[in-house]
XYZ file of C-alpha atoms in Angstrom:
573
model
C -13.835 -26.969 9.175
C -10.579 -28.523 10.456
C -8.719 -27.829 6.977
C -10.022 -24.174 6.889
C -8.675 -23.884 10.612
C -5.211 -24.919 8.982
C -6.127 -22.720 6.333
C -5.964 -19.900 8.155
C -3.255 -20.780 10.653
C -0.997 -20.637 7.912
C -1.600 -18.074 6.084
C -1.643 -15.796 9.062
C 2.118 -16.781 9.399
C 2.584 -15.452 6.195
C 0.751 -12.015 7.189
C 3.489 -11.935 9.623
C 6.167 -12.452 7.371
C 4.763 -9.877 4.738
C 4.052 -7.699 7.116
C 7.240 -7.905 8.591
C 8.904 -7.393 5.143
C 6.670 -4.610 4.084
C 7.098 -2.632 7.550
C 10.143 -0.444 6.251
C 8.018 0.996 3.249
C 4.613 2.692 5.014
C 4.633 6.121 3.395
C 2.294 6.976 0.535
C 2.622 10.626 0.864
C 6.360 11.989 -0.623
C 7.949 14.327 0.117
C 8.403 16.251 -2.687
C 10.359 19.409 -1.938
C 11.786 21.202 1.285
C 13.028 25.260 2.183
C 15.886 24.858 2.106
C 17.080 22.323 0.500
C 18.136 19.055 1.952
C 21.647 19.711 2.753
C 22.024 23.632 1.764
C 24.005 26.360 2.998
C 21.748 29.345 4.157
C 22.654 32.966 4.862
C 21.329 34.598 6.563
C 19.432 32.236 9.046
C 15.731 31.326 7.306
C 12.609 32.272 9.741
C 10.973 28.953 8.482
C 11.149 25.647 7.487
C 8.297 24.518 4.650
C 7.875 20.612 3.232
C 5.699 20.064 0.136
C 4.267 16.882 -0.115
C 2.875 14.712 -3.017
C -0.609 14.817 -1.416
C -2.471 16.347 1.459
C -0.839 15.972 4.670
C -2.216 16.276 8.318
C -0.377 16.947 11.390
C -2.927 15.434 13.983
C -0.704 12.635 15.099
C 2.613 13.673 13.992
C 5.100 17.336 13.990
C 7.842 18.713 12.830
C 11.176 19.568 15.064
C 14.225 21.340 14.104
C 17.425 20.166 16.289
C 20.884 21.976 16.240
C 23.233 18.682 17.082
C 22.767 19.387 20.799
C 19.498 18.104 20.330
C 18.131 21.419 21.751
C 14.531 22.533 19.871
C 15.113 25.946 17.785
C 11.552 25.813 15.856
C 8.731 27.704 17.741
C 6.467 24.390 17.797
C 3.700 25.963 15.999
C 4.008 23.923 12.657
C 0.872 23.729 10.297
C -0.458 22.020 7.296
C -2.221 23.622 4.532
C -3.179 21.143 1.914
C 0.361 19.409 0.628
C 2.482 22.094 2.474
C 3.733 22.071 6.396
C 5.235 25.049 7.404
C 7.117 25.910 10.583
C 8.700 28.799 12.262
C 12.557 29.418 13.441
C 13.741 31.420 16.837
C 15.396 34.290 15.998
C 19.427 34.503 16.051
C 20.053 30.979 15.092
C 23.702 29.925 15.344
C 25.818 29.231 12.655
C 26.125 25.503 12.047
C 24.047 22.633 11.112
C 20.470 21.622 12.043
C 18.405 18.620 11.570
C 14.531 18.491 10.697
C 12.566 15.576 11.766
C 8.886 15.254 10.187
C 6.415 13.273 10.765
C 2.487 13.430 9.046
C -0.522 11.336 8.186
C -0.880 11.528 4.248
C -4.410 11.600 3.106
C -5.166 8.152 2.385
C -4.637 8.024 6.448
C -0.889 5.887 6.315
C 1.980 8.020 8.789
C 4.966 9.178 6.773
C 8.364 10.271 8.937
C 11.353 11.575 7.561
C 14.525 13.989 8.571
C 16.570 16.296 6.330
C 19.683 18.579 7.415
C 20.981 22.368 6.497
C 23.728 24.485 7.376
C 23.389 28.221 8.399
C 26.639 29.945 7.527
C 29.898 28.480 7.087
C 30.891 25.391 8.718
C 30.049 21.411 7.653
C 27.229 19.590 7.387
C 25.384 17.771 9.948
C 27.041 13.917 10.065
C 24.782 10.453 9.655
C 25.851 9.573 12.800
C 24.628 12.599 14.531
C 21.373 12.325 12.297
C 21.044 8.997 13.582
C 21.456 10.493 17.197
C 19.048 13.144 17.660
C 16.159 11.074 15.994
C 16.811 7.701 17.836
C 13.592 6.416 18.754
C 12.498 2.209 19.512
C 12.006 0.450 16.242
C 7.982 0.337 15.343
C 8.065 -2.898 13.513
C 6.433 -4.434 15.734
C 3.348 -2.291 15.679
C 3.621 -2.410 12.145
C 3.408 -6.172 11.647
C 0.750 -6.229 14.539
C -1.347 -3.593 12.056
C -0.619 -6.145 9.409
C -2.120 -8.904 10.940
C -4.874 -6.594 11.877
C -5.466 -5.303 8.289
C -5.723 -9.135 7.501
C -8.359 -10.268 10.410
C -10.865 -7.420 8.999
C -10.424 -8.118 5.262
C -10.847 -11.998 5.627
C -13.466 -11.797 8.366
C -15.452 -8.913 6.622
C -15.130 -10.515 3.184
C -16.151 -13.841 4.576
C -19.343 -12.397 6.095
C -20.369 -10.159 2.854
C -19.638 -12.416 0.571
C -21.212 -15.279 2.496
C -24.404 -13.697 2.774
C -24.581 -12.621 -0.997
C -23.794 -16.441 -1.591
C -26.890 -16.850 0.608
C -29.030 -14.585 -1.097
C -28.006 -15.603 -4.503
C -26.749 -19.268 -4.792
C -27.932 -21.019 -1.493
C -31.627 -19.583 -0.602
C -32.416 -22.095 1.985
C -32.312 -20.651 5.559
C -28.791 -21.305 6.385
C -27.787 -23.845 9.279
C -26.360 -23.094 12.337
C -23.011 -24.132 11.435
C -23.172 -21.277 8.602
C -24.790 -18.679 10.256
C -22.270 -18.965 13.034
C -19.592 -18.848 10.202
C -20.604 -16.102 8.963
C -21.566 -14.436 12.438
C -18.186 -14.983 13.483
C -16.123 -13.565 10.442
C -18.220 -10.371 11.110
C -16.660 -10.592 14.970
C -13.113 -11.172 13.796
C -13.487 -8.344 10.905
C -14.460 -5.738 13.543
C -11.835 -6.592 15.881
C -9.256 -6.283 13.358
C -10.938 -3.118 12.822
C -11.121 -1.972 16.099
C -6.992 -3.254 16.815
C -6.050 -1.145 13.739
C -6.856 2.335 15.901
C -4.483 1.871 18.647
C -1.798 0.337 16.365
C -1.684 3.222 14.333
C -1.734 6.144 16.792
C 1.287 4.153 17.518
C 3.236 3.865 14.576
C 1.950 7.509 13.460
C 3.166 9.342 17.132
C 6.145 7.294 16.856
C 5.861 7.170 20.904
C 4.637 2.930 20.566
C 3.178 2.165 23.981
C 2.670 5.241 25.056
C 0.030 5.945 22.189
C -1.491 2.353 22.088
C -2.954 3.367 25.809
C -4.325 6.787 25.066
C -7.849 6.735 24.186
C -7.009 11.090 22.896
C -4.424 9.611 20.609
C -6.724 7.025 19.294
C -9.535 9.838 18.662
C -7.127 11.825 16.812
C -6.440 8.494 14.494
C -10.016 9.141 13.640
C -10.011 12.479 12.953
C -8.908 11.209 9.194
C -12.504 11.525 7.682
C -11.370 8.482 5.254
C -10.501 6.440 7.691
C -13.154 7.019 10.379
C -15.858 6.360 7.831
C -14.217 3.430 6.364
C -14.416 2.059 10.025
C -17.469 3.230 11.053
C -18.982 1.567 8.032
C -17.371 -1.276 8.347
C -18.709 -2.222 11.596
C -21.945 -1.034 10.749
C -21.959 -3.252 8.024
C -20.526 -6.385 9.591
C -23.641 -6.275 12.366
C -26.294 -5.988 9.772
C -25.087 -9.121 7.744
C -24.452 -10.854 11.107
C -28.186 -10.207 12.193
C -29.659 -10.778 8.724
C -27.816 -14.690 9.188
C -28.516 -14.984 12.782
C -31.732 -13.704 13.023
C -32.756 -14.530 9.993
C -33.647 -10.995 8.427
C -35.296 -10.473 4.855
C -32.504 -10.697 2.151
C -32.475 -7.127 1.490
C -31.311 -6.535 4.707
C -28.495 -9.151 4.426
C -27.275 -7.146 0.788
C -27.659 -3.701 2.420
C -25.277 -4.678 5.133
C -23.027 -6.633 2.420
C -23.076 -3.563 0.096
C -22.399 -1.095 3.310
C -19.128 -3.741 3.906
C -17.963 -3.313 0.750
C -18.432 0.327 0.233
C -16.428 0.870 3.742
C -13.036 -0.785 2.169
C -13.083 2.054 -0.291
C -12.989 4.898 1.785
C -9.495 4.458 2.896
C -6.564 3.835 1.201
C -4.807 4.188 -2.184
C -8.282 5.193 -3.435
C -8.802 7.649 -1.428
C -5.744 9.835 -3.389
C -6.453 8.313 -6.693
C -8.131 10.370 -9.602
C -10.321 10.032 -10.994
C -12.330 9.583 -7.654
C -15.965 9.071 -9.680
C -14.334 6.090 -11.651
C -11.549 4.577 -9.018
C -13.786 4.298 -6.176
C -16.736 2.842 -7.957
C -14.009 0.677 -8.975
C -12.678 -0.756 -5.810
C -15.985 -1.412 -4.686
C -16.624 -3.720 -7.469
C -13.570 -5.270 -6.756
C -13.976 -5.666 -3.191
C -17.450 -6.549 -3.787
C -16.657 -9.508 -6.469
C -13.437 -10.674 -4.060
C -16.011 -10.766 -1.450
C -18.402 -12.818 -2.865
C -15.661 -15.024 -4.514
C -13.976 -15.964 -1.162
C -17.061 -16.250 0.859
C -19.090 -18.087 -1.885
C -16.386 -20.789 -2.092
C -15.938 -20.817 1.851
C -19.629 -21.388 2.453
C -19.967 -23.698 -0.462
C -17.534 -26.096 1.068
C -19.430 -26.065 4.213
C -22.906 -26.188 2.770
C -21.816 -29.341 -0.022
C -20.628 -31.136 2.832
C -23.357 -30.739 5.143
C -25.718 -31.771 2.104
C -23.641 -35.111 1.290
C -23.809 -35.987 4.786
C -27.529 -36.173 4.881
C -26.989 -38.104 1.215
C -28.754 -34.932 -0.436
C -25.967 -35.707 -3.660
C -28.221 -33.970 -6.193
C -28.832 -31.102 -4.048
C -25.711 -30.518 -3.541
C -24.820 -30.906 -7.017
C -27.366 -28.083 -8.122
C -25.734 -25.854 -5.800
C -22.479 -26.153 -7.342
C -24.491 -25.579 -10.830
C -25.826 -22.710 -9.104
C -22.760 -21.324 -7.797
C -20.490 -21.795 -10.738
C -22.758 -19.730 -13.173
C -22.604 -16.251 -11.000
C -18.859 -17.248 -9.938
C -17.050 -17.229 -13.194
C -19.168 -13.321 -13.937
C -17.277 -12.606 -10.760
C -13.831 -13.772 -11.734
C -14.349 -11.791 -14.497
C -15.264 -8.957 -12.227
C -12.100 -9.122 -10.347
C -9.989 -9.606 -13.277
C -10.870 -6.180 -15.215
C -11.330 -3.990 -12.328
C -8.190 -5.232 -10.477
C -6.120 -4.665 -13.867
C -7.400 -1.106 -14.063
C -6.986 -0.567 -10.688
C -3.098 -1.813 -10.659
C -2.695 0.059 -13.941
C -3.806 3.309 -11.696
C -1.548 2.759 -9.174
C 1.443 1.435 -11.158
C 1.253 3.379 -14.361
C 4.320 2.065 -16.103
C 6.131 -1.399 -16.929
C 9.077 0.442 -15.751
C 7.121 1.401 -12.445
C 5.528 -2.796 -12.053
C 9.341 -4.419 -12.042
C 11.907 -1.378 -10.361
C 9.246 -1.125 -6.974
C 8.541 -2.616 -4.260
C 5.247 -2.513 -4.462
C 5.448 -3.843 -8.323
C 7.081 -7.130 -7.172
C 4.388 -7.149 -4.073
C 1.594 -6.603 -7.117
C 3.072 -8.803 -9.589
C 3.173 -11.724 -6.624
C -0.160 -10.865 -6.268
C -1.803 -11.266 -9.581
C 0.447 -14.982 -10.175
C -1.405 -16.191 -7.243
C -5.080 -14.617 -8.450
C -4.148 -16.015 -12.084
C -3.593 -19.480 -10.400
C -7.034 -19.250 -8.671
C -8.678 -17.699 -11.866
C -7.667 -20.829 -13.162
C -9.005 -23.417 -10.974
C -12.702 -21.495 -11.180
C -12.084 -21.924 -14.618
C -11.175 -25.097 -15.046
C -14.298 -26.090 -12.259
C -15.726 -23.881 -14.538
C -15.975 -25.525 -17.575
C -14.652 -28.894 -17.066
C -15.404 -30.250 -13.639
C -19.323 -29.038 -13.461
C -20.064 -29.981 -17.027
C -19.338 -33.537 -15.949
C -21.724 -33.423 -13.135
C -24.210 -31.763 -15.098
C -24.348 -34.372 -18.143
C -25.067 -37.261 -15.877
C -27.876 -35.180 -15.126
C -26.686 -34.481 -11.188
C -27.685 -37.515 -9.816
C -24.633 -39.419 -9.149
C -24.818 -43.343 -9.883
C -22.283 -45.956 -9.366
C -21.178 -48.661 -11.968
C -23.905 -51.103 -10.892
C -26.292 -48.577 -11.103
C -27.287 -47.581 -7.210
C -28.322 -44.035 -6.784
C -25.966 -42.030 -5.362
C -28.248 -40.652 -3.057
C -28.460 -44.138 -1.446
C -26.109 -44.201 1.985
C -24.838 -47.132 0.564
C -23.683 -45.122 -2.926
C -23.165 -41.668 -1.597
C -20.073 -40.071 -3.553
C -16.945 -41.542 -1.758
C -19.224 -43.723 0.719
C -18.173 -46.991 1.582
C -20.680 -48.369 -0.535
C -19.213 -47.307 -3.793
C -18.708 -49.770 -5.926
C -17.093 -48.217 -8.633
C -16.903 -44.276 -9.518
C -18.128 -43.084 -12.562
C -16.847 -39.468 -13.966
C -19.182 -37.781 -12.275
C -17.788 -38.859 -8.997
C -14.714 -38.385 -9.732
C -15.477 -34.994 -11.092
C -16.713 -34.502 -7.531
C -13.312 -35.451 -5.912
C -11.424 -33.078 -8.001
C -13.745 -30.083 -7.720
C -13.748 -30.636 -3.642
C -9.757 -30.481 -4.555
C -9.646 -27.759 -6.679
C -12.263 -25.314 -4.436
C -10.439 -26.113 -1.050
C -7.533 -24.928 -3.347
C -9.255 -21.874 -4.246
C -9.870 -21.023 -0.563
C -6.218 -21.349 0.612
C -5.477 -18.956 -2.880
C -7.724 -16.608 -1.918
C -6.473 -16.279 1.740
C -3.100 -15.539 0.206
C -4.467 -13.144 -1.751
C -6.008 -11.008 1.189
C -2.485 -12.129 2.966
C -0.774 -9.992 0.155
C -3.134 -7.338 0.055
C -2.763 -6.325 3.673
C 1.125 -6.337 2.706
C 0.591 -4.301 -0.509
C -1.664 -1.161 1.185
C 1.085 -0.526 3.537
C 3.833 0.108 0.637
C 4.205 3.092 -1.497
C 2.242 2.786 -5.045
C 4.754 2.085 -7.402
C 3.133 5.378 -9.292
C 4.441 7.155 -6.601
C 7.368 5.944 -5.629
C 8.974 5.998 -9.182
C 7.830 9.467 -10.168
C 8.012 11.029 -7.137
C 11.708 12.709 -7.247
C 12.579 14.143 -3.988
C 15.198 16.605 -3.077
C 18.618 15.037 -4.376
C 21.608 16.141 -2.821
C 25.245 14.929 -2.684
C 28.597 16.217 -1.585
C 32.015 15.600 -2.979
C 35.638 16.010 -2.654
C 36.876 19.712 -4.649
C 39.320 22.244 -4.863
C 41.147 21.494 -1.344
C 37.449 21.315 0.493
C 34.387 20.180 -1.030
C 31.349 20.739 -3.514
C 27.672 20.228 -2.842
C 25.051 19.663 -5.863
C 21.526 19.882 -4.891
C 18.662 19.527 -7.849
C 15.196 19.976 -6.440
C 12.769 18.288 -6.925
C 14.812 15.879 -8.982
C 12.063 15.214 -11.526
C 11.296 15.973 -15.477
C 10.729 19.355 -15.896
C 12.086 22.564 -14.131
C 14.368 21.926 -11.242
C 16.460 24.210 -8.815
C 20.208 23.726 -8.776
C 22.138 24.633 -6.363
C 26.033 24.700 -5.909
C 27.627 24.514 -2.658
C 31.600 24.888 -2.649
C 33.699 25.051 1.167
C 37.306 25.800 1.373
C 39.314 23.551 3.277
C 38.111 24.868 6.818
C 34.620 24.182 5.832
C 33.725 28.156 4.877
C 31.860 29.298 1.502
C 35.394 29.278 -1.183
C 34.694 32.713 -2.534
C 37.975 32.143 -4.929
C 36.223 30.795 -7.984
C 35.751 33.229 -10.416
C 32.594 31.583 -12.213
C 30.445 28.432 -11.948
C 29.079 25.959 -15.171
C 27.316 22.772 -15.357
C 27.420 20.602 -18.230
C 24.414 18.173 -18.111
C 23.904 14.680 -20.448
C 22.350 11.742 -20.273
C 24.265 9.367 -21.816
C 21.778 6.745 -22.239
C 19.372 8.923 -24.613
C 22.217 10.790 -25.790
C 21.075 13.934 -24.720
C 23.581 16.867 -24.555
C 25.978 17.975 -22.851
C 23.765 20.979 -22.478
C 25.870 23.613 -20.851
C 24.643 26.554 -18.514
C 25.802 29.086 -16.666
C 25.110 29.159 -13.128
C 24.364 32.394 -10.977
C 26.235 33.626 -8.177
C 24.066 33.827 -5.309
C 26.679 34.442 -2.604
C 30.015 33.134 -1.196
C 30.642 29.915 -2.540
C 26.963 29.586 -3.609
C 25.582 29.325 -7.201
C 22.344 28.668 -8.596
C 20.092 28.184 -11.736
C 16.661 27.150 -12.681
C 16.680 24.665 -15.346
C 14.326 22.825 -17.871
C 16.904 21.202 -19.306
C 15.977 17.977 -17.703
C 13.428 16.842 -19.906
C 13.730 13.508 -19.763
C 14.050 10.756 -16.425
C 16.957 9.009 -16.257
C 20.788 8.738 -14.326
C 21.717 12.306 -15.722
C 25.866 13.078 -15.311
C 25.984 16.565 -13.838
C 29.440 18.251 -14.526
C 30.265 21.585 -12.155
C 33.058 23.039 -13.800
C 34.689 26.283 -11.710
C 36.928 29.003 -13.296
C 39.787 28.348 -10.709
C 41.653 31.310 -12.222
C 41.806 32.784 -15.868
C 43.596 29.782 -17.263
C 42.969 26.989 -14.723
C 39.555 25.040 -14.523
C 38.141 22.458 -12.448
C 35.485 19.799 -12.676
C 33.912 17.063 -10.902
C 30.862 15.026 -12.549
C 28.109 13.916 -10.362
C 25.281 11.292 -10.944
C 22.001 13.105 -10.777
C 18.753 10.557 -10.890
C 15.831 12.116 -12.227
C 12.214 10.923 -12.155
C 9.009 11.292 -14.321
């Protein structure tokens, strides 16, 4: 018990530390596309503002404000979501000049997503960073984010520790459990529903953006749970967690034990990346395999430590080897359990080699799976080479001068051992090798409460986004904005300002050249539209292929005088 204590000292440091590192990179919902574009000039002034998401939205916990720089409010406050789209409406008469719009939602697999994006009405320049920065200063959430972290870690561990402890109960270990296991197993129930329970508060936090303010309010914390997901995913998981605590405790039949396991495991996939993740009938199915085989895999080995132990201390060597027997034939059907339905699971959510080593979340993932492959390993290796010794001397342990090792005077590592034979040694390096396991499998969950809070790499390299970027031209400057910035058809707008910062209504036409040089596509050359002063436009297919695209506006100065600038356009799948 003391080493598992130190187990899990440490790796709750590292939950800190990966929650601290993961923090930055919450959303899972993207924004995919915003009227008007991020950084456009307007005219006249819009009567809305819409976002379009890459998922369902909610605006429960969150809003959306429009600022002119002196901070005042010039939306009407009555933004809604319908499905992936969040609308809201303008005050009449807006002023010429810029304006800011500051977002924040819950996407649908119940993580908060914030963002701000600026446009111009009229003539005049854009909005700077620094005044950006200004208007939307608010106190820095990491904290709460960590804390949520650290929560997400308590309920995985303690939930997985009592499900899969009481399916290693009901499976491997069918003797009524000791007190020292049923209060294991009673208590990782206690610590999974606090870090349940914690998770509420913290996130009508970190989704308000208000911090303190929201941890207090018991309204804000009901409107956390207003996310069907991730109410039922908690509700379930409680429920859950008391039924395999009683079933231990009071010693229930052990169908009641594997309804409350199966109820655990089923809550973990009702929230999350599943949750947004087609196809639903096959991923979430899926997850609760995996969940379900991670579960019994951590809590099998955790329990089996405890229950060799106690065995070898009342010199029961040959139970205790049959329990490893026991335990090793149904583990190794759960490694492979893991194994297939985590691969399929990553593939789901990564999609693309390119996706797994250019993401965040594909370096968090591939971290992941190193450290599963090393624990894969070690069951293996127990497996197939450490429990095959103990089984051909037929369990029973026996020293060189042929004492039972069931003898206090010959029990494996007693001080009556004269000599070890392979068997006992097998039995030092399996205790090795599963106390290994354990602290592997505690990193894993460490990870995994890093890895939900970060953008599937799916996402967050196909997901383009509005791209928009302003450069030096003609005495003032131009602005290119492609929307959405992905394979397929795209808006493109041109933006060009005279050197007072008004619409240059001098050029006599507009053309972009597009190539990317890397595939060797084009230059494909189009005509743009004139869609007002110093505004041109086009809807394009050209970009059929993702990739750093070079985006040339070339503008008919005068009959025999052109000018160009060349601008590096990213475009996603």
């Amino acid at each position: 018990m003391k080493v598992l204590r130190r187990v899990a000292t440490a790796l709750l440091c590292i939950v800190v530390v990966l929650g601290a590192a993961a923090a930055p990179a919450s959303a899972h919902a993207q924004l995919v596309s915003t009227n008007p574009a991020d950084g456009a000039h307007v005219a006249p002034a819009p009567k809305q503002v819409s976002l379009r998401f890459s998922e369902a939205v909610s605006l429960k916990l969150g809003g959306v404000r429009v600022l002119n720089t002196d901070g005042e409010r010039v939306d009407k406050d009555d933004a809604k979501a319908v499905g992936d789209t969040v609308t809201v409406s303008l005050r009449d008469g807006l002023a010429d000049g810029p304006y800011v719009v500051a977002w924040n939602v819950v996407s649908a697999d119940s993580h908060p997503v914030n963002g701000a994006f600026t446009f111009v009405v009229g003539a005049g320049a854009n909005a700077t960073d620094e005044q950006v920065a200004s208007l939307l200063a608010v106190p820095s959430d990491r904290v709460w984010r960590v804390a949520a972290g650290v929560g997400r870690f308590l309920s995985y561990a303690g939930l997985l520790l009592a499900a899969g402890g009481v399916v290693f109960l009901s499976v491997v270990d069918r003797r009524r459990p000791s007190k020292r296991v049923a209060q294991l197993v009673a208590g990782g129930a206690v610590v999974g529903v606090v870090g349940l329970l914690v998770q509420i508060p913290l996130q009508a936090a970190i989704a308000t953006e208000t911090g303190r303010h929201a941890l207090l309010s018991p309204s804000r914390w009901i409107d956390v749970l207003s996310n069907t997901g991730f109410r039922w995913s908690t509700i379930l998981g409680i429920v859950g967690a008391a039924i395999v605590a009683m079933a231990v405790w009071a010693a229930w039949p052990v169908w009641a034990g594997l309804t409350g396991a199966a109820i655990t495991f089923v809550s973990f996939a009702l929230t999350g990346h599943t949750r947004v993740t087609s196809p639903e009938w096959l991923v979430i199915p899926a997850d609760t395999v995996h969940v379900a085989a991670a579960g019994f895999w951590f809590g099998g080995v955790v329990l089996l430590i405890v229950t060799w132990t106690q065995r070898r201390r009342d010199d029961d060597a040959v139970g205790a080897a049959r329990l490893v027997d026991r335990f090793s034939q149904t583990a190794i059907a759960t490694v492979v359990a893991v194994g297939v339905t985590g691969v399929y699971l990553g593939w789901k959510e990564v999609g693309s080699l390119h996706a797994l080593t250019s993401t965040r979340y594909g370096f968090t993932l591939v971290a992941k799976l190193i450290v599963v492959a090393f624990v894969g390993a070690l069951a293996a290796y127990n497996h197939w080479r450490l429990v095959p010794d103990i089984r051909r001397t037929g369990k029973r342990v026996v020293t060189a001068d042929g004492v039972p090792a069931s003898t206090p005077a010959a029990s494996v590592g007693g001080p009556g051992a004269a000599k070890t034979t392979r068997s006992a040694l097998a039995w030092r390096r399996l205790e090795t090798t599963v106390r290994a396991e354990v602290v592997g499998l505690v990193a894993v969950l460490a990870i995994t409460s890093a890895l939900v809070a970060i953008t599937p790499a799916r996402e967050a390299s196909t997901t383009g986004g509005v791209f928009s970027a302003t450069v030096a031209f003609h005495g003032g400057t131009l602005s290119l904005v492609v929307d959405p910035a992905k394979v397929g058809t795209n808006e493109v707008h041109v933006y060009v300002l005279d050197e007072a910062q008004r619409p240059d209504d001098s050029l006599e036409k507009m053309t972009l050249r597009m190539s990317l040089p890397s595939k060797s596509v084009g230059p494909i050359e189009q005509p743009l539209e004139d869609a007002g002063p110093g505004h041109w436009s086009l809807v394009s297919s050209d970009f059929t292929i993702a990739g750093k695209w070079e985006v040339t506006a070339v503008a008919q100065v005068s009959k025999f005088e052109d000018q160009q600038v060349t601008i590096s356009v990213p475009i996603h799948r």
